[in-house]
Coordinates of C-alpha atoms in Angstrom, one line a residue:
M1 CA -11.4 -12.6 -23.4
V2 CA -8.9 -15.5 -23.8
R3 CA -9.8 -17.9 -26.5
G4 CA -8.7 -21.6 -26.5
V5 CA -6.8 -21.3 -23.3
R6 CA -6.7 -24.5 -21.2
G7 CA -3.3 -24.5 -19.5
I8 CA -0.7 -21.9 -18.8
R9 CA 2.7 -22.5 -17.2
V10 CA 4.7 -19.5 -15.9
Q11 CA 7.1 -18.9 -13.1
V12 CA 4.6 -16.9 -10.9
V13 CA 0.8 -16.8 -10.9
V14 CA -0.7 -13.6 -9.4
C15 CA -4.4 -13.9 -8.4
G16 CA -5.9 -10.4 -8.4
G17 CA -5.6 -7.7 -11.0
G18 CA -6.0 -4.7 -8.9
P19 CA -3.2 -2.2 -8.3
V20 CA -1.4 -4.5 -5.8
G21 CA -1.4 -7.6 -8.0
L22 CA -0.5 -5.7 -11.1
L23 CA 2.4 -3.9 -9.3
V24 CA 3.8 -7.3 -8.2
A25 CA 3.6 -8.5 -11.8
C26 CA 5.5 -5.4 -13.0
E27 CA 8.2 -5.9 -10.5
L28 CA 8.6 -9.6 -11.5
A29 CA 8.3 -9.2 -15.2
G30 CA 10.8 -6.3 -15.2
R31 CA 13.3 -8.7 -13.9
G32 CA 12.7 -11.4 -16.5
V33 CA 10.2 -13.5 -14.6
S34 CA 7.3 -14.9 -16.5
V35 CA 3.9 -13.9 -14.9
V36 CA 0.2 -14.4 -15.5
V37 CA -2.4 -12.3 -13.6
V38 CA -5.8 -13.9 -13.1
E39 CA -8.6 -11.3 -12.4
A40 CA -12.3 -11.9 -11.9
E41 CA -13.4 -8.5 -13.2
S42 CA -13.7 -8.3 -17.0
G43 CA -12.5 -4.7 -17.0
V44 CA -11.0 -2.1 -14.7
C45 CA -13.5 -1.4 -11.9
R46 CA -14.9 2.1 -12.0
R47 CA -16.4 2.0 -8.5
P48 CA -15.0 4.8 -6.4
K49 CA -12.3 3.3 -4.1
A50 CA -9.1 4.6 -2.7
T51 CA -7.7 8.0 -3.9
T52 CA -4.7 8.5 -1.7
L53 CA -1.0 7.5 -2.0
H54 CA 1.0 8.5 1.1
A55 CA 4.6 9.7 1.2
R56 CA 6.5 6.5 1.7
T57 CA 4.5 4.7 -1.0
V58 CA 5.1 7.5 -3.4
Q59 CA 8.8 7.6 -2.6
C60 CA 9.2 3.8 -3.2
L61 CA 7.2 3.8 -6.4
V62 CA 9.1 6.8 -7.8
R63 CA 12.4 5.1 -7.0
R64 CA 11.2 2.1 -9.1
G65 CA 9.9 4.3 -11.9
H66 CA 6.4 3.1 -11.5
L67 CA 4.7 6.5 -11.3
A68 CA 6.1 7.9 -14.6
G69 CA 3.4 10.2 -15.9
L70 CA 1.6 10.4 -12.5
A71 CA 4.3 11.8 -10.2
G72 CA 7.8 13.1 -10.7
A73 CA 10.8 13.2 -8.5
G74 CA 11.9 16.4 -6.8
V75 CA 8.5 18.1 -6.9
G76 CA 6.6 19.2 -3.8
G77 CA 9.4 18.2 -1.5
G78 CA 11.1 20.0 1.3
A79 CA 10.8 19.7 5.1
G80 CA 8.4 22.6 5.2
S81 CA 6.0 21.5 2.5
G82 CA 3.7 18.6 2.0
G83 CA 0.1 17.5 2.2
V84 CA -2.6 18.8 4.5
F85 CA -4.5 15.8 5.8
H86 CA -6.6 14.8 8.8
F87 CA -6.4 12.4 11.8
A88 CA -9.7 10.9 13.0
G89 CA -11.6 13.5 11.1
I90 CA -9.7 16.3 12.9
P91 CA -8.1 18.7 10.4
G92 CA -4.6 20.0 10.4
L93 CA -2.4 17.0 9.9
S94 CA 0.5 18.3 7.9
I95 CA 2.6 15.6 6.2
S96 CA 6.0 16.8 5.2
V97 CA 8.8 15.1 3.2
P98 CA 12.5 15.6 2.9
A99 CA 13.9 17.9 0.3
A100 CA 14.0 16.5 -3.3
E101 CA 11.3 13.9 -2.6
P102 CA 8.0 13.8 -4.6
A103 CA 4.8 15.3 -3.2
A104 CA 3.9 14.1 0.3
V105 CA 0.4 13.0 -0.7
L106 CA -0.5 12.0 -4.2
K107 CA -4.2 12.1 -5.1
C108 CA -4.9 9.5 -7.7
A109 CA -8.1 7.5 -8.2
Q110 CA -7.6 3.7 -7.9
E111 CA -9.1 3.2 -11.3
V112 CA -6.5 5.4 -12.9
L113 CA -3.7 3.7 -11.0
E114 CA -5.0 0.3 -12.0
R115 CA -5.1 1.2 -15.7
H116 CA -1.6 2.6 -15.4
F117 CA -0.1 -0.5 -13.8
E118 CA -1.9 -2.8 -16.2
G119 CA -0.5 -0.9 -19.1
R120 CA 3.0 -1.2 -17.7
A121 CA 2.5 -4.9 -16.9
R122 CA 1.3 -5.8 -20.4
A123 CA 4.2 -3.8 -21.9
L124 CA 6.6 -6.0 -19.9
G125 CA 5.0 -9.2 -21.3
V126 CA 2.6 -10.0 -18.4
R127 CA -0.4 -12.0 -19.5
V128 CA -3.5 -10.6 -17.8
L129 CA -6.5 -12.9 -17.9
R130 CA -9.6 -10.8 -17.1
G131 CA -13.0 -12.4 -16.4
Y132 CA -11.6 -15.5 -14.8
R133 CA -12.6 -16.3 -11.2
V134 CA -10.3 -18.5 -9.1
V135 CA -12.1 -21.6 -7.9
E136 CA -9.3 -23.8 -6.7
V137 CA -5.7 -23.4 -5.4
R138 CA -3.3 -26.2 -4.8
Q139 CA 0.4 -26.3 -3.9
G140 CA 2.9 -29.1 -3.8
P141 CA 6.7 -29.5 -3.4
G142 CA 7.3 -28.5 -7.0
G143 CA 4.9 -25.6 -7.5
V144 CA 1.4 -24.3 -7.4
R145 CA -1.7 -24.8 -9.5
V146 CA -4.6 -22.4 -9.9
S147 CA -7.9 -23.3 -11.6
A148 CA -10.2 -20.5 -12.7
Q149 CA -13.6 -20.3 -14.3
G150 CA -13.9 -18.0 -17.3
P151 CA -16.3 -16.7 -19.9
G152 CA -18.8 -19.2 -21.2
G153 CA -17.9 -21.7 -18.5
R154 CA -14.4 -22.3 -19.9
R155 CA -11.7 -23.3 -17.4
V156 CA -8.1 -22.2 -17.3
V157 CA -5.4 -23.8 -15.3
C158 CA -2.3 -21.8 -14.4
A159 CA 0.8 -23.5 -13.0
G160 CA 3.9 -21.9 -11.6
E161 CA 6.6 -22.0 -9.0
Y162 CA 5.0 -19.4 -6.7
L163 CA 1.6 -17.9 -6.2
V164 CA 0.7 -14.4 -5.0
G165 CA -2.8 -13.9 -3.6
A166 CA -3.7 -10.2 -4.1
D167 CA -7.4 -11.0 -4.6
G168 CA -8.8 -8.7 -2.0
A169 CA -10.6 -8.9 1.4
R170 CA -12.6 -12.0 0.4
S171 CA -9.5 -13.7 -0.9
V172 CA -10.0 -17.2 -2.3
V173 CA -6.2 -17.8 -2.2
R174 CA -6.1 -17.0 1.6
E175 CA -9.0 -19.4 2.3
Q176 CA -7.9 -22.3 0.1
A177 CA -4.3 -22.1 1.0
G178 CA -5.1 -22.3 4.7
F179 CA -3.9 -19.0 6.0
A180 CA -5.0 -18.3 9.6
S181 CA -6.0 -14.8 10.5
G182 CA -6.5 -12.6 13.6
T183 CA -9.7 -10.5 13.5
F184 CA -11.4 -7.7 15.3
P185 CA -15.2 -7.8 14.8
A186 CA -17.2 -4.9 13.5
T187 CA -18.5 -2.4 16.0
V188 CA -19.9 0.4 13.7
S189 CA -22.0 0.7 10.6
A190 CA -21.0 2.8 7.6
M191 CA -22.4 3.5 4.2
A192 CA -21.2 5.1 1.0
G193 CA -22.5 6.2 -2.3
D194 CA -22.6 8.9 -5.0
V195 CA -25.9 10.7 -4.7
R196 CA -27.8 13.9 -5.4
V197 CA -29.0 15.7 -2.4
E198 CA -31.3 18.6 -1.6
E199 CA -31.8 20.7 1.6
T200 CA -35.4 20.4 2.8
G201 CA -35.3 22.7 5.8
G202 CA -34.5 22.2 9.5
T203 CA -31.5 23.0 11.6
A204 CA -28.3 21.1 11.6
G205 CA -27.2 19.5 14.9
T206 CA -23.6 19.2 13.9
A207 CA -20.7 19.7 16.3
G208 CA -18.5 20.6 13.4
A209 CA -15.1 18.8 13.0
G210 CA -13.4 19.7 9.8
G211 CA -16.0 20.8 7.2
S212 CA -14.7 23.1 4.6
G213 CA -17.6 25.5 5.0
G214 CA -20.0 26.8 2.4
S215 CA -23.7 26.2 1.9
G216 CA -23.4 23.7 -1.0
G217 CA -23.0 19.9 -0.8
L218 CA -25.0 17.9 1.7
G219 CA -27.9 19.7 3.4
G220 CA -25.9 23.0 3.8
L221 CA -23.0 21.4 5.5
G222 CA -20.6 21.8 2.6
A223 CA -17.9 19.5 1.5
G224 CA -15.7 17.9 4.3
W225 CA -15.9 16.0 7.5
H226 CA -18.9 16.7 9.9
R227 CA -19.4 15.2 13.3
T228 CA -22.9 15.3 14.9
P229 CA -24.1 13.9 18.2
R230 CA -25.1 10.8 16.4
G231 CA -22.2 10.1 14.0
W232 CA -20.4 11.4 11.0
I233 CA -21.1 12.6 7.5
V234 CA -18.3 13.0 5.0
A235 CA -19.2 14.8 1.8
K236 CA -17.3 15.5 -1.4
E237 CA -18.7 17.2 -4.5
V238 CA -17.6 15.2 -7.6
G239 CA -19.2 17.3 -10.3
G240 CA -22.5 17.4 -12.1
G241 CA -24.4 18.0 -8.9
V242 CA -23.3 14.7 -7.5
V243 CA -22.0 14.3 -3.9
R244 CA -19.7 11.4 -2.8
L245 CA -21.2 10.6 0.6
R246 CA -20.1 8.5 3.5
T247 CA -21.8 8.0 6.8
L248 CA -20.7 6.6 10.1
N249 CA -23.1 5.3 12.8
C250 CA -21.3 4.2 16.0
Q251 CA -24.3 2.6 17.6
G252 CA -23.3 -0.9 16.5
A253 CA -22.6 -3.1 13.5
F254 CA -25.2 -3.7 10.9
A255 CA -26.4 -7.3 11.1
G256 CA -27.0 -7.9 7.4
R257 CA -23.6 -7.0 6.0
G258 CA -24.4 -8.6 2.6
V259 CA -27.8 -7.0 2.2
P260 CA -27.6 -4.5 -0.7
L261 CA -27.9 -0.9 0.3
T262 CA -30.7 1.2 -1.1
V263 CA -31.0 4.9 -1.7
E264 CA -33.9 5.1 0.7
E265 CA -31.9 3.4 3.5
L266 CA -29.0 5.8 2.9
R267 CA -31.4 8.7 3.0
R268 CA -32.9 7.6 6.4
E269 CA -29.3 7.2 7.8
V270 CA -28.3 10.7 6.6
C271 CA -31.4 12.3 8.1
W272 CA -30.9 10.5 11.4
I273 CA -27.3 11.5 11.7
V274 CA -27.7 15.2 10.8
G275 CA -31.0 15.5 12.7
R276 CA -33.2 16.9 9.9
E277 CA -34.7 16.0 6.6
V278 CA -32.4 15.8 3.6
A279 CA -33.6 14.6 0.2
V280 CA -31.2 12.0 -1.1
R281 CA -31.8 10.5 -4.6
E282 CA -30.3 9.0 -7.7
G283 CA -27.7 7.0 -5.8
R284 CA -25.0 4.8 -7.5
W285 CA -22.0 2.8 -6.2
L286 CA -24.0 2.2 -3.0
S287 CA -22.1 0.1 -0.4
R288 CA -21.8 -0.8 3.3
F289 CA -18.6 -1.1 5.3
S290 CA -17.5 -1.3 8.9
D291 CA -14.5 -1.3 11.2
F292 CA -14.0 -5.1 10.8
S293 CA -10.2 -5.7 10.8
R294 CA -8.2 -8.8 9.8
L295 CA -4.5 -9.6 9.7
A296 CA -3.1 -12.8 8.4
R297 CA -1.0 -14.6 11.0
S298 CA 1.6 -15.1 8.3
Y299 CA 2.0 -13.7 4.8
R300 CA 3.6 -16.9 3.5
R301 CA 2.6 -20.5 3.4
G302 CA 5.2 -22.5 1.4
R303 CA 5.0 -21.2 -2.1
V304 CA 2.0 -19.0 -1.6
F305 CA 2.1 -15.3 -0.5
L306 CA -0.5 -12.8 0.4
A307 CA -0.4 -9.1 -0.3
G308 CA -2.8 -6.1 0.0
D309 CA -6.3 -6.6 1.3
A310 CA -5.9 -10.4 1.1
A311 CA -3.4 -10.1 4.0
H312 CA -4.8 -7.1 5.9
V313 CA -8.1 -5.2 6.2
H314 CA -8.9 -2.2 8.5
F315 CA -11.3 0.6 8.9
P316 CA -10.8 3.0 5.9
I317 CA -9.7 6.1 7.8
G318 CA -6.7 8.0 6.7
G319 CA -6.4 6.6 3.2
Q320 CA -3.8 4.0 4.1
G321 CA -5.2 0.8 2.7
L322 CA -4.0 1.2 -0.9
S323 CA -0.6 2.6 0.2
T324 CA 0.0 -0.3 2.6
G325 CA -0.8 -2.8 -0.1
L326 CA 1.5 -1.2 -2.7
L327 CA 4.3 -1.2 -0.2
D328 CA 3.6 -5.0 0.2
A329 CA 4.0 -5.3 -3.6
V330 CA 7.3 -3.4 -3.8
D331 CA 8.8 -5.5 -0.9
L332 CA 7.6 -8.8 -2.2
G333 CA 8.2 -8.1 -5.9
W334 CA 12.0 -7.8 -5.9
K335 CA 12.6 -10.5 -3.4
L336 CA 10.4 -13.0 -5.2
A337 CA 12.1 -12.2 -8.5
F338 CA 15.5 -12.9 -7.1
A339 CA 14.3 -16.1 -5.6
V340 CA 12.8 -17.3 -8.9
R341 CA 16.1 -16.5 -10.7
G342 CA 18.0 -18.4 -8.0
M343 CA 19.8 -15.4 -6.7
A344 CA 18.2 -15.0 -3.2
G345 CA 19.7 -15.7 0.2
V346 CA 18.3 -18.6 2.1
G347 CA 15.9 -16.6 4.2
L348 CA 15.1 -13.7 1.9
L349 CA 11.5 -14.7 1.2
D350 CA 10.8 -15.0 4.9
T351 CA 11.8 -11.4 5.4
Y352 CA 8.7 -10.3 3.5
D353 CA 6.5 -11.4 6.4
L354 CA 8.9 -10.0 9.0
E355 CA 8.9 -6.6 7.4
R356 CA 5.4 -6.1 6.1
R357 CA 3.2 -7.8 8.7
P358 CA 4.2 -5.5 11.6
A359 CA 3.6 -2.5 9.3
A360 CA 0.0 -3.7 8.7
Q361 CA -0.5 -4.3 12.4
R362 CA 0.6 -0.8 13.1
V363 CA -2.0 0.6 10.5
I364 CA -4.7 -1.6 12.1
D365 CA -3.9 -0.3 15.6
H366 CA -3.9 3.4 14.8
T367 CA -6.9 3.2 12.6
R368 CA -8.7 1.6 15.5
A369 CA -7.4 4.4 17.7
Q370 CA -8.7 7.0 15.2
L371 CA -12.1 5.4 15.3
A372 CA -12.2 5.6 19.1
L373 CA -11.6 9.3 18.8
M374 CA -14.5 9.6 16.2
R375 CA -17.1 8.1 18.5
P376 CA -19.5 11.0 19.0
G377 CA -20.0 11.0 22.8
P378 CA -19.3 14.4 24.6
E379 CA -17.0 12.6 27.0
L380 CA -14.4 12.5 24.2
D381 CA -14.5 16.2 23.4
P382 CA -11.5 17.0 25.7
L383 CA -9.5 14.2 24.0
R384 CA -10.4 15.5 20.6
A385 CA -9.4 19.0 21.6
L386 CA -6.1 17.6 22.8
F387 CA -5.4 15.9 19.5
G388 CA -6.3 19.1 17.7
E389 CA -3.6 20.9 19.7
L390 CA -1.1 18.1 18.9
L391 CA -1.9 18.4 15.2
A392 CA -1.3 22.1 15.3
R393 CA 2.2 21.4 16.6
G394 CA 3.3 19.9 13.3
G395 CA 6.7 20.0 11.7
E396 CA 9.9 18.2 12.3
G397 CA 10.0 16.6 15.7
G398 CA 6.7 18.0 16.8
E399 CA 3.8 15.9 18.1
G400 CA 1.9 16.5 14.9
G401 CA 5.0 15.4 13.0
V402 CA 5.0 12.1 14.9
L403 CA 1.4 11.4 13.8
A404 CA 2.1 12.5 10.2
S405 CA 5.1 10.2 10.0
M406 CA 3.0 7.3 11.3
V407 CA 0.1 7.9 8.8
S408 CA 2.4 8.4 5.9
A409 CA 4.6 5.3 6.9
Q410 CA 7.7 7.5 6.9
D411 CA 8.5 6.2 10.4
T412 CA 8.9 2.7 9.1
V413 CA 12.2 1.1 10.1
L414 CA 12.9 -2.4 9.0
P415 CA 14.2 -5.0 11.5
A416 CA 18.0 -5.0 11.7
R417 CA 20.0 -8.1 11.0
G418 CA 21.8 -8.1 14.3
V419 CA 21.8 -6.4 17.7
D420 CA 24.9 -4.4 16.9
S421 CA 23.9 -3.2 13.5
P422 CA 24.7 0.4 12.6
E423 CA 21.9 2.9 13.1
W424 CA 21.4 3.5 9.4
E425 CA 20.5 -0.2 8.7
G426 CA 16.8 -0.7 8.1
R427 CA 16.1 3.0 7.5
F428 CA 15.0 4.6 4.3
L429 CA 17.6 6.6 2.3
P430 CA 16.3 10.1 1.4
N431 CA 16.8 11.3 -2.1
V432 CA 20.1 13.0 -1.4
Q433 CA 22.0 14.7 -4.2
L434 CA 25.2 12.9 -5.1
V435 CA 28.4 14.0 -6.9
T436 CA 30.0 11.0 -8.7
G437 CA 32.7 10.5 -11.2
Q438 CA 30.1 10.6 -13.9
G439 CA 28.6 13.8 -12.7
P440 CA 25.7 14.9 -10.3
T441 CA 22.8 12.5 -9.7
D442 CA 20.5 11.5 -6.9
V443 CA 19.3 8.3 -5.2
I444 CA 16.1 8.1 -7.3
G445 CA 18.2 8.2 -10.5
L446 CA 20.5 5.5 -9.3
L447 CA 17.7 3.1 -8.2
G448 CA 15.7 3.3 -11.4
E449 CA 17.2 0.1 -12.8
G450 CA 16.0 -1.9 -9.9
R451 CA 19.4 -3.1 -8.9
P452 CA 20.8 -3.1 -5.3
L453 CA 23.2 -0.1 -4.9
L454 CA 26.5 0.0 -3.1
L455 CA 27.4 3.6 -2.3
L456 CA 31.0 4.3 -1.4
F457 CA 31.7 7.8 0.0
G458 CA 35.0 9.7 -0.4
E459 CA 38.4 8.2 0.1
Q460 CA 37.3 6.4 3.2
G461 CA 34.7 4.4 1.3
G462 CA 37.1 3.3 -1.3
S463 CA 39.9 2.4 1.1
G464 CA 37.8 0.3 3.5
G465 CA 37.9 -2.8 1.3
Y466 CA 34.2 -2.7 0.8
E467 CA 34.2 -2.8 -3.0
E468 CA 36.7 -5.7 -2.9
Q469 CA 34.4 -7.7 -0.4
A470 CA 31.5 -7.1 -2.8
R471 CA 33.3 -8.2 -5.9
G472 CA 31.5 -11.6 -5.9
W473 CA 28.2 -9.8 -6.6
A474 CA 29.7 -7.5 -9.2
G475 CA 27.1 -8.6 -11.9
L476 CA 24.3 -7.8 -9.6
L477 CA 25.3 -4.7 -7.7
R478 CA 25.6 -1.2 -9.0
V479 CA 28.7 0.3 -7.3
V480 CA 28.9 4.1 -7.2
H481 CA 31.7 6.2 -5.7
A482 CA 30.4 9.6 -4.5
E483 CA 31.7 12.5 -2.5
P484 CA 30.7 12.6 1.2
V485 CA 27.2 13.8 1.9
A486 CA 26.3 16.1 4.8
G487 CA 24.2 14.2 7.3
L488 CA 25.3 10.7 6.1
A489 CA 28.1 10.0 8.6
C490 CA 29.2 6.6 7.1
E491 CA 31.7 5.4 4.6
A492 CA 29.4 3.0 2.7
L493 CA 25.8 2.0 2.3
L494 CA 24.1 -1.0 0.7
V495 CA 20.7 0.2 -0.6
R496 CA 18.0 -2.3 -1.5
P497 CA 15.9 -1.9 -4.7
D498 CA 13.0 -0.4 -2.6
G499 CA 15.2 2.4 -1.2
Y500 CA 15.8 0.9 2.3
I501 CA 19.3 0.5 3.6
G502 CA 20.3 -3.2 3.9
W503 CA 23.8 -2.6 5.3
A504 CA 25.9 0.4 6.6
S505 CA 29.5 0.7 7.4
G506 CA 30.5 0.8 11.1
G507 CA 30.6 -2.9 11.9
E508 CA 31.2 -5.9 9.7
G509 CA 31.8 -5.6 5.9
P510 CA 29.0 -6.0 3.3
A511 CA 29.7 -9.6 2.5
A512 CA 27.4 -11.0 5.2
A513 CA 24.6 -8.8 4.2
L514 CA 25.0 -9.5 0.5
T515 CA 25.0 -13.2 1.3
A516 CA 21.8 -12.9 3.3
Y517 CA 20.0 -11.0 0.6
F518 CA 21.4 -12.5 -2.6
G519 CA 23.2 -15.8 -1.7
A520 CA 26.8 -16.6 -2.0
G521 CA 28.5 -15.6 -5.2
A522 CA 25.2 -14.5 -6.7
G523 CA 26.9 -12.0 -9.0
A524 CA 28.2 -14.5 -11.4
E525 CA 24.8 -15.0 -13.1
A526 CA 23.0 -11.9 -12.1
G527 CA 22.9 -9.9 -15.3
G528 CA 19.4 -11.0 -16.2
V529 CA 17.8 -9.8 -13.0
V530 CA 18.2 -6.1 -13.7
A531 CA 14.8 -4.5 -13.9
G532 CA 15.7 -1.7 -16.3
A533 CA 12.5 -2.3 -18.2
A534 CA 10.4 -1.5 -15.2
G535 CA 12.2 1.7 -14.4

């Protein structure tokens, strides 16, 4: 509880204290930007939510040091290793990562991640106001103003230069700031909850599509994904005789989306889908969801930005919602910090929308495609069998590898600055091992400070005049001379703080890219923007 607070002035106000909002705050505060986070919940929400971080999200967060204590670099990597996942409930999706990268799939409850990011944010000086619900958002030429209602009816007003709306699917920021959205209406009804279940007899009518076997769990189906002629059941044992249960009914959307779900209604749904009586009792965390999808038509309106579920919502298949939101936070965080500190190129903040909105559109599209495969009609059986074969052909370059790269966001390539840009520009730089004058290191180690990195390879990199062209940004850039690396056929690379390549040798020098990202002559005052505290 915040006592005696009436007005707070900071450089950036973040509405929403979930993992996405807190990560934005960490990125900003680590670069010396003053931040306040306004969150309606009085404490970290314990309701079961997301549990999956996919490969590209893990890779970006490890490069920024945000997963210290949760995931380490160089473990679980290698082209032949990774996480076993699913596509549309069909098992066998093998997600692999390059050598020396962290694990391909990190399982971490959203509650744990939120506590982790909040601790980091507070340690960096972020003020987190819990129990304050946003009621009004205004922006003008000079900044933004957020009013929130708090404990005991007290009101707090936060003012700043910029506002980030990370306040979820029912975002007040999105509505009050006037963001338009494109939507896809709900076509299915789904339920979720933690329950106790008992088998009461009967015969299962399941078609079987990825259950892990065994007689425990839900009505003898065991833990896993189970398709029946009427829909889907997903069951996971969470200890103490409790099953985390989800149902999918493809007959249509539920008309009363806001009507609270009861244990009895969930029981009837389960029995109908599996085709027999199953005793479901003692439910908690009961909820409804659907395939309703939304994508904001822009992630920016003036001084207001959207991130996470406030910007995009999709059917929760494939565990991609949290990962997509955290990638939003990483992309926006460093750009907004440089803008606040006066060291951003003219169009840098606009690139947030250009880079992240197409990524969310892609997630929405392929989650809708997965749902189409999950509809239970027998006419789709040949298509499901075909996708099963494709998943079996995993590995580098195989059909299964294409699907795995899409789900894990490792196929993301950012828009190039020009039509003649070298092929490396816009791609993600793997965690290659480097030999420098200071000894061996790797990309993760060099990006931990949060500074852009200019890599110069061998004598060619040093003799191309690239370091001289970048001298005006010397206070901002980390310049590293390294021996040539097999597979990196270029003389020099400019690596952004998030690990993506912003410029590569082969065309013009780095000056134009540096100006676009960081403005002309940004290096003269850039010392304070280093994010070492966040690494």
